[in-house]
Short mmCIF file of C-alpha atoms and ligand atoms in Angstrom, two decimals:
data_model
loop_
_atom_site.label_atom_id
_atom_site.label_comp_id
_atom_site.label_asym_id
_atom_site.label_seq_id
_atom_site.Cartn_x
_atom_site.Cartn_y
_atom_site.Cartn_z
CA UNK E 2 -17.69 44.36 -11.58
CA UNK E 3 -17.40 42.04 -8.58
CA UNK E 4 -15.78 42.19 -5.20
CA UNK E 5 -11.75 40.59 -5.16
CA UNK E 6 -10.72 41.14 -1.35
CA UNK E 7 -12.29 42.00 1.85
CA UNK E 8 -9.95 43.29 4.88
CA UNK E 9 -10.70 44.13 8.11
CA UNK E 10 -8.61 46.75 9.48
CA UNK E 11 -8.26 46.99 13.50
CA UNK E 12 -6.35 50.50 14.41
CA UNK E 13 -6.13 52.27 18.00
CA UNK E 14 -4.97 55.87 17.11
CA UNK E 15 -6.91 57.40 19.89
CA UNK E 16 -9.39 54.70 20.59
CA UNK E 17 -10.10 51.25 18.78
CA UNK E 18 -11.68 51.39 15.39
CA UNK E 19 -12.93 48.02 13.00
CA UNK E 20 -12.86 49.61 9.38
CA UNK E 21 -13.69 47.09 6.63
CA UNK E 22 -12.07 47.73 3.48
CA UNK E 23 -13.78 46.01 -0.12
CA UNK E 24 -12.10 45.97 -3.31
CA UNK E 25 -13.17 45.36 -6.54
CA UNK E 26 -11.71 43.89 -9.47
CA UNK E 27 -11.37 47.62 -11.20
CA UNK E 28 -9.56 48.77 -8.22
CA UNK E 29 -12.16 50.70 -6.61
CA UNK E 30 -11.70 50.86 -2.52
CA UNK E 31 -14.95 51.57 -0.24
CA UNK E 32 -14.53 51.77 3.51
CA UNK E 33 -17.27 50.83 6.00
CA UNK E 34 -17.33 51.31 9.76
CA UNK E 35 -17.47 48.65 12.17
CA UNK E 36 -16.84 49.43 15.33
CA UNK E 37 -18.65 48.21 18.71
CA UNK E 38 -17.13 50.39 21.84
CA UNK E 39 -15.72 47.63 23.93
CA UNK E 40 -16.03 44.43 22.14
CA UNK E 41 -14.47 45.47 18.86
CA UNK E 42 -12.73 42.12 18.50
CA UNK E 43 -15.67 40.27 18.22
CA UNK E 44 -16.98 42.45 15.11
CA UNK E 45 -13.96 42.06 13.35
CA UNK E 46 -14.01 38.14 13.62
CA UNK E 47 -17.35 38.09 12.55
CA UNK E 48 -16.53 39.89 9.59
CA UNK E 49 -13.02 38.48 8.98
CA UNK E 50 -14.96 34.41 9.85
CA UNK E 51 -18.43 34.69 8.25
CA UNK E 52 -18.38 37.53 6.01
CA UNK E 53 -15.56 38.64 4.19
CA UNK E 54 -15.64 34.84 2.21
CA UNK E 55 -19.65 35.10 1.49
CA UNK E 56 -18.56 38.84 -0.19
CA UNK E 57 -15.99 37.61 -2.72
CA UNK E 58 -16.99 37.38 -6.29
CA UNK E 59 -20.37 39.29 -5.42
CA UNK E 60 -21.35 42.27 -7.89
CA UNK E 61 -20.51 45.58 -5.20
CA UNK E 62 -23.70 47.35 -6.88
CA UNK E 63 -26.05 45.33 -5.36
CA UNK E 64 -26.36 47.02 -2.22
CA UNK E 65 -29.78 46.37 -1.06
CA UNK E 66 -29.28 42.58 -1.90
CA UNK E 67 -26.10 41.78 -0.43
CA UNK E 68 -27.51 43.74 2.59
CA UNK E 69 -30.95 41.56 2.59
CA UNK E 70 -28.60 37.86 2.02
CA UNK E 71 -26.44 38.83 4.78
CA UNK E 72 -29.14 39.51 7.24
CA UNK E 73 -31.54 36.44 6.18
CA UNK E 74 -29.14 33.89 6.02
CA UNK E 75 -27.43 34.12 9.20
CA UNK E 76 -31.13 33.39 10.33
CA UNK E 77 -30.06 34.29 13.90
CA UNK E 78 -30.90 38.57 13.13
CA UNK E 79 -30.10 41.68 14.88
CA UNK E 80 -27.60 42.37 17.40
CA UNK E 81 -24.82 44.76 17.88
CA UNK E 82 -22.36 42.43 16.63
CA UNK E 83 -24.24 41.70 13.39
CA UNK E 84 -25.55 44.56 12.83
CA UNK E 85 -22.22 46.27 13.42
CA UNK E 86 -20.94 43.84 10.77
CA UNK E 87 -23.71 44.33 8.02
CA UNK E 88 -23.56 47.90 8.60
CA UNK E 89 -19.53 48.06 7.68
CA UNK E 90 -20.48 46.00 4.46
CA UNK E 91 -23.31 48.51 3.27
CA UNK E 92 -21.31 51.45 3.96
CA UNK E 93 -18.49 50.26 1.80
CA UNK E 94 -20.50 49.07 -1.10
CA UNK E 95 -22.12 53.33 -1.24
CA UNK E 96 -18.77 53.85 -0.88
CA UNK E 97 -17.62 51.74 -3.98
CA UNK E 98 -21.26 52.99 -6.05
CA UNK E 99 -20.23 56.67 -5.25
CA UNK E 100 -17.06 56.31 -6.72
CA UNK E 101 -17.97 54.55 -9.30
CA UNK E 102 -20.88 57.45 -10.43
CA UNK E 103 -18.19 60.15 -9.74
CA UNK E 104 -20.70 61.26 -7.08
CA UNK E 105 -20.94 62.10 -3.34
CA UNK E 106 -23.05 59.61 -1.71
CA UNK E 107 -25.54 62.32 -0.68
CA UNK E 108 -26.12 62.82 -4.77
CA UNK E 109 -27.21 59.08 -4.95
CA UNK E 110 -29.63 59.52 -1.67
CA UNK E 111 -31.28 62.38 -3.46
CA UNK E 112 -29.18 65.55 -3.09
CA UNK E 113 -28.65 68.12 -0.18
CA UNK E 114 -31.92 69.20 1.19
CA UNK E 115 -29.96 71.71 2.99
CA UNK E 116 -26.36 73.48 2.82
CA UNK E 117 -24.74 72.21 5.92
CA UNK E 118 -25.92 69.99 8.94
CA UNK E 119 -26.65 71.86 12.49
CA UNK E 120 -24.22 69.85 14.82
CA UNK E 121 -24.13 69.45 18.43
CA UNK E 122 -21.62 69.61 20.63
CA UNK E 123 -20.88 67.93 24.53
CA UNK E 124 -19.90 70.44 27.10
CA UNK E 125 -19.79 69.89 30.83
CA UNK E 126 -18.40 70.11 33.95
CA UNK E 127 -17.73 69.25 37.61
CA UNK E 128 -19.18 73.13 39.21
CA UNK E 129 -20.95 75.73 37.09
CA UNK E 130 -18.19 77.83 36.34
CA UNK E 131 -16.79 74.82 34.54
CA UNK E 132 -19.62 74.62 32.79
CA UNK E 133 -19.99 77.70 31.67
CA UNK E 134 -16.53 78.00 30.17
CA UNK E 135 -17.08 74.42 28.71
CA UNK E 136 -20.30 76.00 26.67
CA UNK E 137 -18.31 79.33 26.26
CA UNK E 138 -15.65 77.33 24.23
CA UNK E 139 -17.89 75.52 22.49
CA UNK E 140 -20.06 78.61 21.39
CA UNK E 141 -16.68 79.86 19.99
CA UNK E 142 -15.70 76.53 18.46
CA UNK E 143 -19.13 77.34 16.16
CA UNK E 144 -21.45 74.91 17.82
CA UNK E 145 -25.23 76.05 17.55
CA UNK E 146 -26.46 73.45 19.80
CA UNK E 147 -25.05 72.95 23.16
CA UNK E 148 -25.58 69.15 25.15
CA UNK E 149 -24.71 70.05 29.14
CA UNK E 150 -23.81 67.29 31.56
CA UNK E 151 -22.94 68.25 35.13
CA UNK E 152 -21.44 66.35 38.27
CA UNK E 153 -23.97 65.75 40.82
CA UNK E 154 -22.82 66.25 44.57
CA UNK E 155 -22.34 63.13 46.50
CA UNK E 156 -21.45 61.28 43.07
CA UNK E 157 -17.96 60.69 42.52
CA UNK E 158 -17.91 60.11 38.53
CA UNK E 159 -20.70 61.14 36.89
CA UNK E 160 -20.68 59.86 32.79
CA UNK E 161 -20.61 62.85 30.18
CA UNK E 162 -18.33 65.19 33.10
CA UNK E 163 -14.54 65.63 31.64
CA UNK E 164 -12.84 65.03 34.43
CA UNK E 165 -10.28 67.63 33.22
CA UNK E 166 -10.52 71.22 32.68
CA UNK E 167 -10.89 71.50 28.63
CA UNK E 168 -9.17 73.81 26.79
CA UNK E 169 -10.85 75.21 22.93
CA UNK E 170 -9.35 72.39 20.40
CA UNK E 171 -8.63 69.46 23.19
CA UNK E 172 -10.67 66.25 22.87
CA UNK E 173 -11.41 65.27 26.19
CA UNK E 174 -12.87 61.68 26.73
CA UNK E 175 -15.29 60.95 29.37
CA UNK E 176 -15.92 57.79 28.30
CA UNK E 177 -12.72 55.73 27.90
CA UNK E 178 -10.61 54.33 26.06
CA UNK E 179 -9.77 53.80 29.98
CA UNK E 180 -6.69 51.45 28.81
CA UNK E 181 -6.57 48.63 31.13
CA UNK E 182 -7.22 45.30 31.99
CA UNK E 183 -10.69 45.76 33.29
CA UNK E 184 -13.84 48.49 33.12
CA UNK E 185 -13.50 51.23 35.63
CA UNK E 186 -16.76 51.01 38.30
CA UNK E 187 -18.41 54.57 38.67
CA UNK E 188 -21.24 55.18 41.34
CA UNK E 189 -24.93 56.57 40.53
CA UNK E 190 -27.85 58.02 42.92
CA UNK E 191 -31.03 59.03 40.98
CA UNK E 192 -32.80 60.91 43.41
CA UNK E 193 -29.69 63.30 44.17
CA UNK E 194 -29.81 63.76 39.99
CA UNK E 195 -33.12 64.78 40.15
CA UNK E 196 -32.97 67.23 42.70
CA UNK E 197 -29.60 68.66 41.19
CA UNK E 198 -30.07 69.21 37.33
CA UNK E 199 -32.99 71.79 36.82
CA UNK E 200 -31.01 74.10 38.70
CA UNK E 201 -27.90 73.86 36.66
CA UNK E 202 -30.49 74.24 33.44
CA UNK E 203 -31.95 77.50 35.50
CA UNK E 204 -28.40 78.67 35.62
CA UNK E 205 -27.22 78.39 32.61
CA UNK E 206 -30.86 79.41 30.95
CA UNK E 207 -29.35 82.78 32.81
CA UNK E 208 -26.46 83.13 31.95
CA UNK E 209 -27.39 82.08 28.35
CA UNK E 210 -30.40 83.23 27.44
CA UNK E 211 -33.67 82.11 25.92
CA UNK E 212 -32.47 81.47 22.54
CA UNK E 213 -29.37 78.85 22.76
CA UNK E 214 -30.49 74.85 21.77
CA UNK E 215 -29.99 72.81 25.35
CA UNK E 216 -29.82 69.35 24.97
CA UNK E 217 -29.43 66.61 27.94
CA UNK E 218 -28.36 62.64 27.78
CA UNK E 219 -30.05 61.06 30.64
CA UNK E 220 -28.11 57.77 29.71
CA UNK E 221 -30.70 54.90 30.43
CA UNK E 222 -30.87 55.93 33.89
CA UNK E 223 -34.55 56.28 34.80
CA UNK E 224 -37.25 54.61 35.83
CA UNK E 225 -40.27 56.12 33.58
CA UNK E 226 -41.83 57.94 36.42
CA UNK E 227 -38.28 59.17 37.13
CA UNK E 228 -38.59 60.39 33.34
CA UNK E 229 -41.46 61.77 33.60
CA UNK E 230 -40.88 63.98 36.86
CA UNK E 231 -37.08 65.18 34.78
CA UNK E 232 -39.12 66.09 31.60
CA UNK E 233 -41.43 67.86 33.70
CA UNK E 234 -38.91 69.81 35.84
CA UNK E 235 -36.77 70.85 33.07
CA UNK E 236 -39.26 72.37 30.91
CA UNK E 237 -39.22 75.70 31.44
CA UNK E 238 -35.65 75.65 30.57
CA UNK E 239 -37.00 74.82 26.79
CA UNK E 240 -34.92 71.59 25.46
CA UNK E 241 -34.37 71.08 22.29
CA UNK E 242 -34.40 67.65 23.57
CA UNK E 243 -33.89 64.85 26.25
CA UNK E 244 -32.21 61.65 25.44
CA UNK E 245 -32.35 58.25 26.63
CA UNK E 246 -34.44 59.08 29.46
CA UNK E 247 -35.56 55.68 30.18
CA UNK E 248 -33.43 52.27 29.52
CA UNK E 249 -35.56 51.66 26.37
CA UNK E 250 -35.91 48.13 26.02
CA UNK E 251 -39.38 48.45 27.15
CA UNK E 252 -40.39 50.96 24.96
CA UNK E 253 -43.94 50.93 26.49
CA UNK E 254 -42.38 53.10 29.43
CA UNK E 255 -42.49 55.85 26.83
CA UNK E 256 -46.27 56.30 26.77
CA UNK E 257 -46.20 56.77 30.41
CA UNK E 258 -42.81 59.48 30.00
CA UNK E 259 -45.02 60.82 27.34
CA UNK E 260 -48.44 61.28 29.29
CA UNK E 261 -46.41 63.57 31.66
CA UNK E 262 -44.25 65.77 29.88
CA UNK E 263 -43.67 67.99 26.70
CA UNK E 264 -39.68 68.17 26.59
CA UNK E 265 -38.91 66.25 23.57
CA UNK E 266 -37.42 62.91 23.87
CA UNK E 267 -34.78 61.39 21.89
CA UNK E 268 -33.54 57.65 21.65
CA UNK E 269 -32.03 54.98 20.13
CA UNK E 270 -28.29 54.95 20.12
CA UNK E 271 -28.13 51.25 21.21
CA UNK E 272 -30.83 50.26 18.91
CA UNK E 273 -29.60 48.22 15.86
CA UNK E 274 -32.60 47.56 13.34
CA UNK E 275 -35.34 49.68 12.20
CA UNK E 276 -37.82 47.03 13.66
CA UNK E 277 -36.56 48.91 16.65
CA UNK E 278 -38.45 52.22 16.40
CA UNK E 279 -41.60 50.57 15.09
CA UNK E 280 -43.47 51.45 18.30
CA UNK E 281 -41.88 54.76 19.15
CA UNK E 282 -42.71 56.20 16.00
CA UNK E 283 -45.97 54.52 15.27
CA UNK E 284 -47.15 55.65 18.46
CA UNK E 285 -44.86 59.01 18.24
CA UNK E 286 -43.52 58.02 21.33
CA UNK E 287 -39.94 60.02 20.45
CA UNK E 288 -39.36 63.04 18.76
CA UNK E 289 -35.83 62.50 17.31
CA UNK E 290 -34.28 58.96 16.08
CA UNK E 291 -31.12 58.57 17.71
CA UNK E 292 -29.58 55.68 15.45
CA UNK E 293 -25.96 55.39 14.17
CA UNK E 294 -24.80 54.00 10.85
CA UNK E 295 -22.57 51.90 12.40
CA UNK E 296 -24.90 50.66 14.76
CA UNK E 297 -27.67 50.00 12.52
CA UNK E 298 -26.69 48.18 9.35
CA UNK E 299 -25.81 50.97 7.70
CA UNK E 300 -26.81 53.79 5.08
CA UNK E 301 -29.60 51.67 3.47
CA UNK E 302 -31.79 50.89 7.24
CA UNK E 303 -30.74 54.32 8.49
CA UNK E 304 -32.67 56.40 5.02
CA UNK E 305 -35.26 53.86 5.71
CA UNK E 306 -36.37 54.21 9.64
CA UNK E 307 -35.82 58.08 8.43
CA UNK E 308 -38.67 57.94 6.03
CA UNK E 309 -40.83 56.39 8.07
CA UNK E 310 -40.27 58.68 10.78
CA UNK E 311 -41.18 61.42 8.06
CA UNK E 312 -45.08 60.21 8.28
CA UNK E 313 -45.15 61.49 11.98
CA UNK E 314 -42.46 64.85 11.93
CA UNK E 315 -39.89 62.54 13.14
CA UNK E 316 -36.07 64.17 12.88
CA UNK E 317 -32.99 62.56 13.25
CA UNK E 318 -30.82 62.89 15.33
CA UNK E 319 -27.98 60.32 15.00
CA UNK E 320 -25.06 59.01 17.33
CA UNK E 321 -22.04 60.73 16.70
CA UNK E 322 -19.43 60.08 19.29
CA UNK E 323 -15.92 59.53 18.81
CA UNK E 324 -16.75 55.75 18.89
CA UNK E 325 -18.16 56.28 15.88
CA UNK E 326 -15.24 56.35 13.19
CA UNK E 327 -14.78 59.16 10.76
CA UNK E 328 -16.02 56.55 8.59
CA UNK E 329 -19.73 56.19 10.01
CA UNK E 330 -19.45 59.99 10.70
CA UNK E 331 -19.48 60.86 7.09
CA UNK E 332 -22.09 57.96 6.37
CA UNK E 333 -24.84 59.47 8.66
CA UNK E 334 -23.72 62.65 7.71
CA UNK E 335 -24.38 61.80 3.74
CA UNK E 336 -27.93 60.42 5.17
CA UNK E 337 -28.85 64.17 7.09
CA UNK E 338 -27.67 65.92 4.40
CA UNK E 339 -30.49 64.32 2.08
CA UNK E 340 -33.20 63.56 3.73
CA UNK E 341 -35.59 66.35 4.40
CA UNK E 342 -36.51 65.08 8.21
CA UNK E 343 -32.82 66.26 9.44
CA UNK E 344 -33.06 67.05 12.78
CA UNK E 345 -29.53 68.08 14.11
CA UNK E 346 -26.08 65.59 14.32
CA UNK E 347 -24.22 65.12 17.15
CA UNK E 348 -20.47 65.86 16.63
CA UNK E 349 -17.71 65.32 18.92
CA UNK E 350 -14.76 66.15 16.63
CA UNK E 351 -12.06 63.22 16.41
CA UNK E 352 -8.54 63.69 17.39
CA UNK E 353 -5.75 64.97 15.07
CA UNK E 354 -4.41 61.04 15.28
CA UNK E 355 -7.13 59.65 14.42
CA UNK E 356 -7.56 62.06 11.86
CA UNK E 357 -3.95 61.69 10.31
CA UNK E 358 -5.28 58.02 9.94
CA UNK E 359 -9.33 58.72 8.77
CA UNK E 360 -8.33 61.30 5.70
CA UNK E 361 -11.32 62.85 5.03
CA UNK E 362 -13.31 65.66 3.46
CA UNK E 363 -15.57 66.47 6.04
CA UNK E 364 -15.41 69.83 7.23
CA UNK E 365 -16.96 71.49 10.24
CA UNK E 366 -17.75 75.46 9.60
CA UNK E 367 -19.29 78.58 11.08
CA UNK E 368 -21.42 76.15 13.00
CA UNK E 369 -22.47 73.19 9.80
CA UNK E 370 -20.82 69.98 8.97
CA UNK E 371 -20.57 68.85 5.31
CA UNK E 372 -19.27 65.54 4.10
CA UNK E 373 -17.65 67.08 1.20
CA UNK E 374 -18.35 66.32 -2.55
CA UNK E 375 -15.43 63.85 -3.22
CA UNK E 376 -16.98 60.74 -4.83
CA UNK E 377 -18.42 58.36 -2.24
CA UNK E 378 -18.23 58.83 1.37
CA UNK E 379 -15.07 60.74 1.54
CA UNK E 380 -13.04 59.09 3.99
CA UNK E 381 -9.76 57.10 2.74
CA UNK E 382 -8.09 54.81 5.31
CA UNK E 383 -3.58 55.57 5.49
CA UNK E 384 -3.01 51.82 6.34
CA UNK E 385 0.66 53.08 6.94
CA UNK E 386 -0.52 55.57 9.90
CA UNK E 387 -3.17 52.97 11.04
CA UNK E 388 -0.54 50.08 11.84
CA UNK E 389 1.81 52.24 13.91
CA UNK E 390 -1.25 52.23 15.92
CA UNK E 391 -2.07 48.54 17.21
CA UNK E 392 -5.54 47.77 19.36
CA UNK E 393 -5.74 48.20 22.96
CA UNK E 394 -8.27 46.60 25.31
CA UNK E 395 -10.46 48.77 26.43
CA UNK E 396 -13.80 48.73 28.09
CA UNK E 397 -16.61 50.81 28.49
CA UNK E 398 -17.53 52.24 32.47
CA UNK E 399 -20.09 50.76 34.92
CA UNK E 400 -22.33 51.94 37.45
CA UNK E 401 -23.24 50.55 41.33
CA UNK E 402 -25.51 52.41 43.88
CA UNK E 403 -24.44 53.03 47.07
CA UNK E 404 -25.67 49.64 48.32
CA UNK E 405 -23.50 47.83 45.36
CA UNK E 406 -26.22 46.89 43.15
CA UNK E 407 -25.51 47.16 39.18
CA UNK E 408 -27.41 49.74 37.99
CA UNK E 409 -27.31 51.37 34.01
CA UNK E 410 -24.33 53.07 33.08
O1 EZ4 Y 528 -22.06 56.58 25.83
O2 EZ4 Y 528 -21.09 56.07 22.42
O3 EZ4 Y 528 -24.94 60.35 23.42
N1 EZ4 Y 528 -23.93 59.77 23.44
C1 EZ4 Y 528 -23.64 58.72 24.21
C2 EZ4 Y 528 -22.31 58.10 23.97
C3 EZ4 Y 528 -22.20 56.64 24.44
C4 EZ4 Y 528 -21.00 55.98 23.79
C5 EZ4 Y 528 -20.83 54.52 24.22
O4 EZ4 Y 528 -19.78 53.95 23.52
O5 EZ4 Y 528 -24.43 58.32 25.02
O6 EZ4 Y 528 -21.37 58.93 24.56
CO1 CO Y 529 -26.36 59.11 24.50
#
């Protein structure tokens, strides 16, 4: 068997999606996901430039080897945009191998370890009473884990907040897909975040209960003492966990986070390689791994930094925003359904376009999400629906203090 055509499929039915599409000479189709939030282009001419001609003729079972010669002989590793691009290649090539066995890609990864994954979903908003009815329709939507992100007073646009009132079934999108020439500046104030949020976590602990799973994104925001003093002030509201607490390039800043505090930390979204996490979970610096497929190089990488986090209770915990196509959805999803270190997966829900375009088998129900048990990853690409949909620039927010200094978004 051996690979005839590569395309790279660019489609904007909500937001901008890079889907690479393999064939082989039998006809079999896998699908990988390569999309990069706000510099999509650049993925797809990497793959379209360097990678799609270094694919053709190859045999599509060799997974682990096409993965290793792609990443060695660019010599110049890592990176979002290579990374993005390695990880649409290894997703299609499960893809292809599941279809070829007649077999979910969660049967080739070891089986289910478990019937359904726990999902979590975003709710927010601008007062409490928002709030509330933002975790109110989520509780009815089925969600068993709840993430809360709240305006802050004095802070005009705060990231996570819809800035619309949602209604049960509406994707909202607090992140755009802000269509437009250029990336919409938002403002940020630490200190006033720090004074604000354990109250709204004391609130809704009341109105909630004890019980409910409370997760926060913190969004690279902090300084590690900053970290320290949030994980400290929001632990007798019990999180199941806090993520991104610190801008995590220095990952040393976690010892200090992790000196002060017992709410559990969670990170990694903007990592891309496994190399990545060697020092958080080494030194169990995190408690959840908060890689995505598409972000990481794949299904192969992703089962990988998941065993290793096994050695030291480790759970995953991976990226699932609506950046993340149905595609690398159902990969990660295939991954937490087989690994025994699942920890929860976060799940946005795409919109019915992009939906009509992603056809898949995933289902969402009574709380769980299940990839299905089509053969492969379950996802098939309508070309048709995807071209009456053409990409639009769009560009990820930013964030200046009051003083006009950049400051993490
Ligand atoms: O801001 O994927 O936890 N989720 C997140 C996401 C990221 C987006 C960036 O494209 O932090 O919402
Ligand atoms: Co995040």
């Amino acid at each position: 068997m051996k690979i005839i055509a590569a395309d790279v499929i660019v489609t904007s039915p909500s937001r901008n999606f890079v889907t690479l599409k393999i064939t082989t000479n039998d006809g079999v189709t896998g699908l990988g996901d390569a999309t990069l939030n706000g510099r999509e282009l650049a993925v797809a001419a990497y793959l379209r430039e360097h990678i799609v001609p270094l694919l053709l003729d190859r045999d599509p079972h060799r997974i682990e080897d096409t993965w290793q010669f792609l990443y060695r002989s660019a010599y110049w590793r890592r990176g979002s945009v290579t990374m993005a691009a390695i990880a649409a290649v290894d997703m299609a090539l499960w893809d292809i191998k599941g279809k070829v066995a007649g077999l979910p890609v969660y049967q080739l990864l070891g089986g289910a370890s478990r019937t359904g994954l726990a999902a979590y979903g975003h709710a927010s908003g601008r007062d409490i009473p928002e709030l509330f009815d933002s975790i109110k329709m989520h509780l009815e939507d089925g969600y068993t884990h709840i993430r809360v992100q709240t305006s802050i007073p004095g802070v005009r646009a705060v990231y996570g907040v819809a800035a619309q009132t949602q209604s049960s079934g509406e994707r909202y999108d607090y992140e755009p897909a802000s269509r437009g020439a250029l990336p919409v500046e938002e403002d940020w104030d630490t200190r006033a975040y720090l004074r604000h949020l354990p109250g709204v976590f004391e609130a809704v602990r009341n109105e909630f209960g004890p019980t409910l799973p409370l997760l926060h994104d913190g969004h690279h925001r902090m300084t590690p003492i900053q970290a320290a003093k949030l994980g400290k002030s929001l632990e007798p509201f019990d999180l199941f966990w806090l993520e991104d607490c610190t801008p995590a390039e220095n990952q040393e800043a976690l010892r200090l986070v992790r000196q002060h505090t017992t709410t559990p930390l969670a990170i990694g979204e903007v990592f891309n390689t496994v190399w990545d996490f060697q020092l958080l979970i080494r030194e169990q610096l995190i408690d959840y791994v908060r890689a995505a497929s598409t972000h990481f190089g794949g299904i192969s990488p992703l089962k990988k930094v998941m065993d290793y986090a096994a050695q030291y209770q480790i759970k995953s915990g991976f990226h699932g925003p609506t950046d993340v196509s149905p595609v690398g959805l159902a990969a990660q999803a295939h991954v937490g359904l087989a690994i025994h270190n699942f920890g929860v997966q976060e799940y946005m829900a795409h919109s019915d376009r992009t939906n009509s375009v992603f056809e898949q088998t995933m289902t969402f129900k009574d709380g769980s999400l299940h990839p299905g048990d089509a053969p492969g990853l379950g996802v098939e690409l309508n070309e048709e629906a995807a071209a009456a949909f053409p990409y639009q620039q769009a560009y990820l927010p930013y964030n200046r203090l009051a003083d006009g200094t950049m400051h993490d978004w």
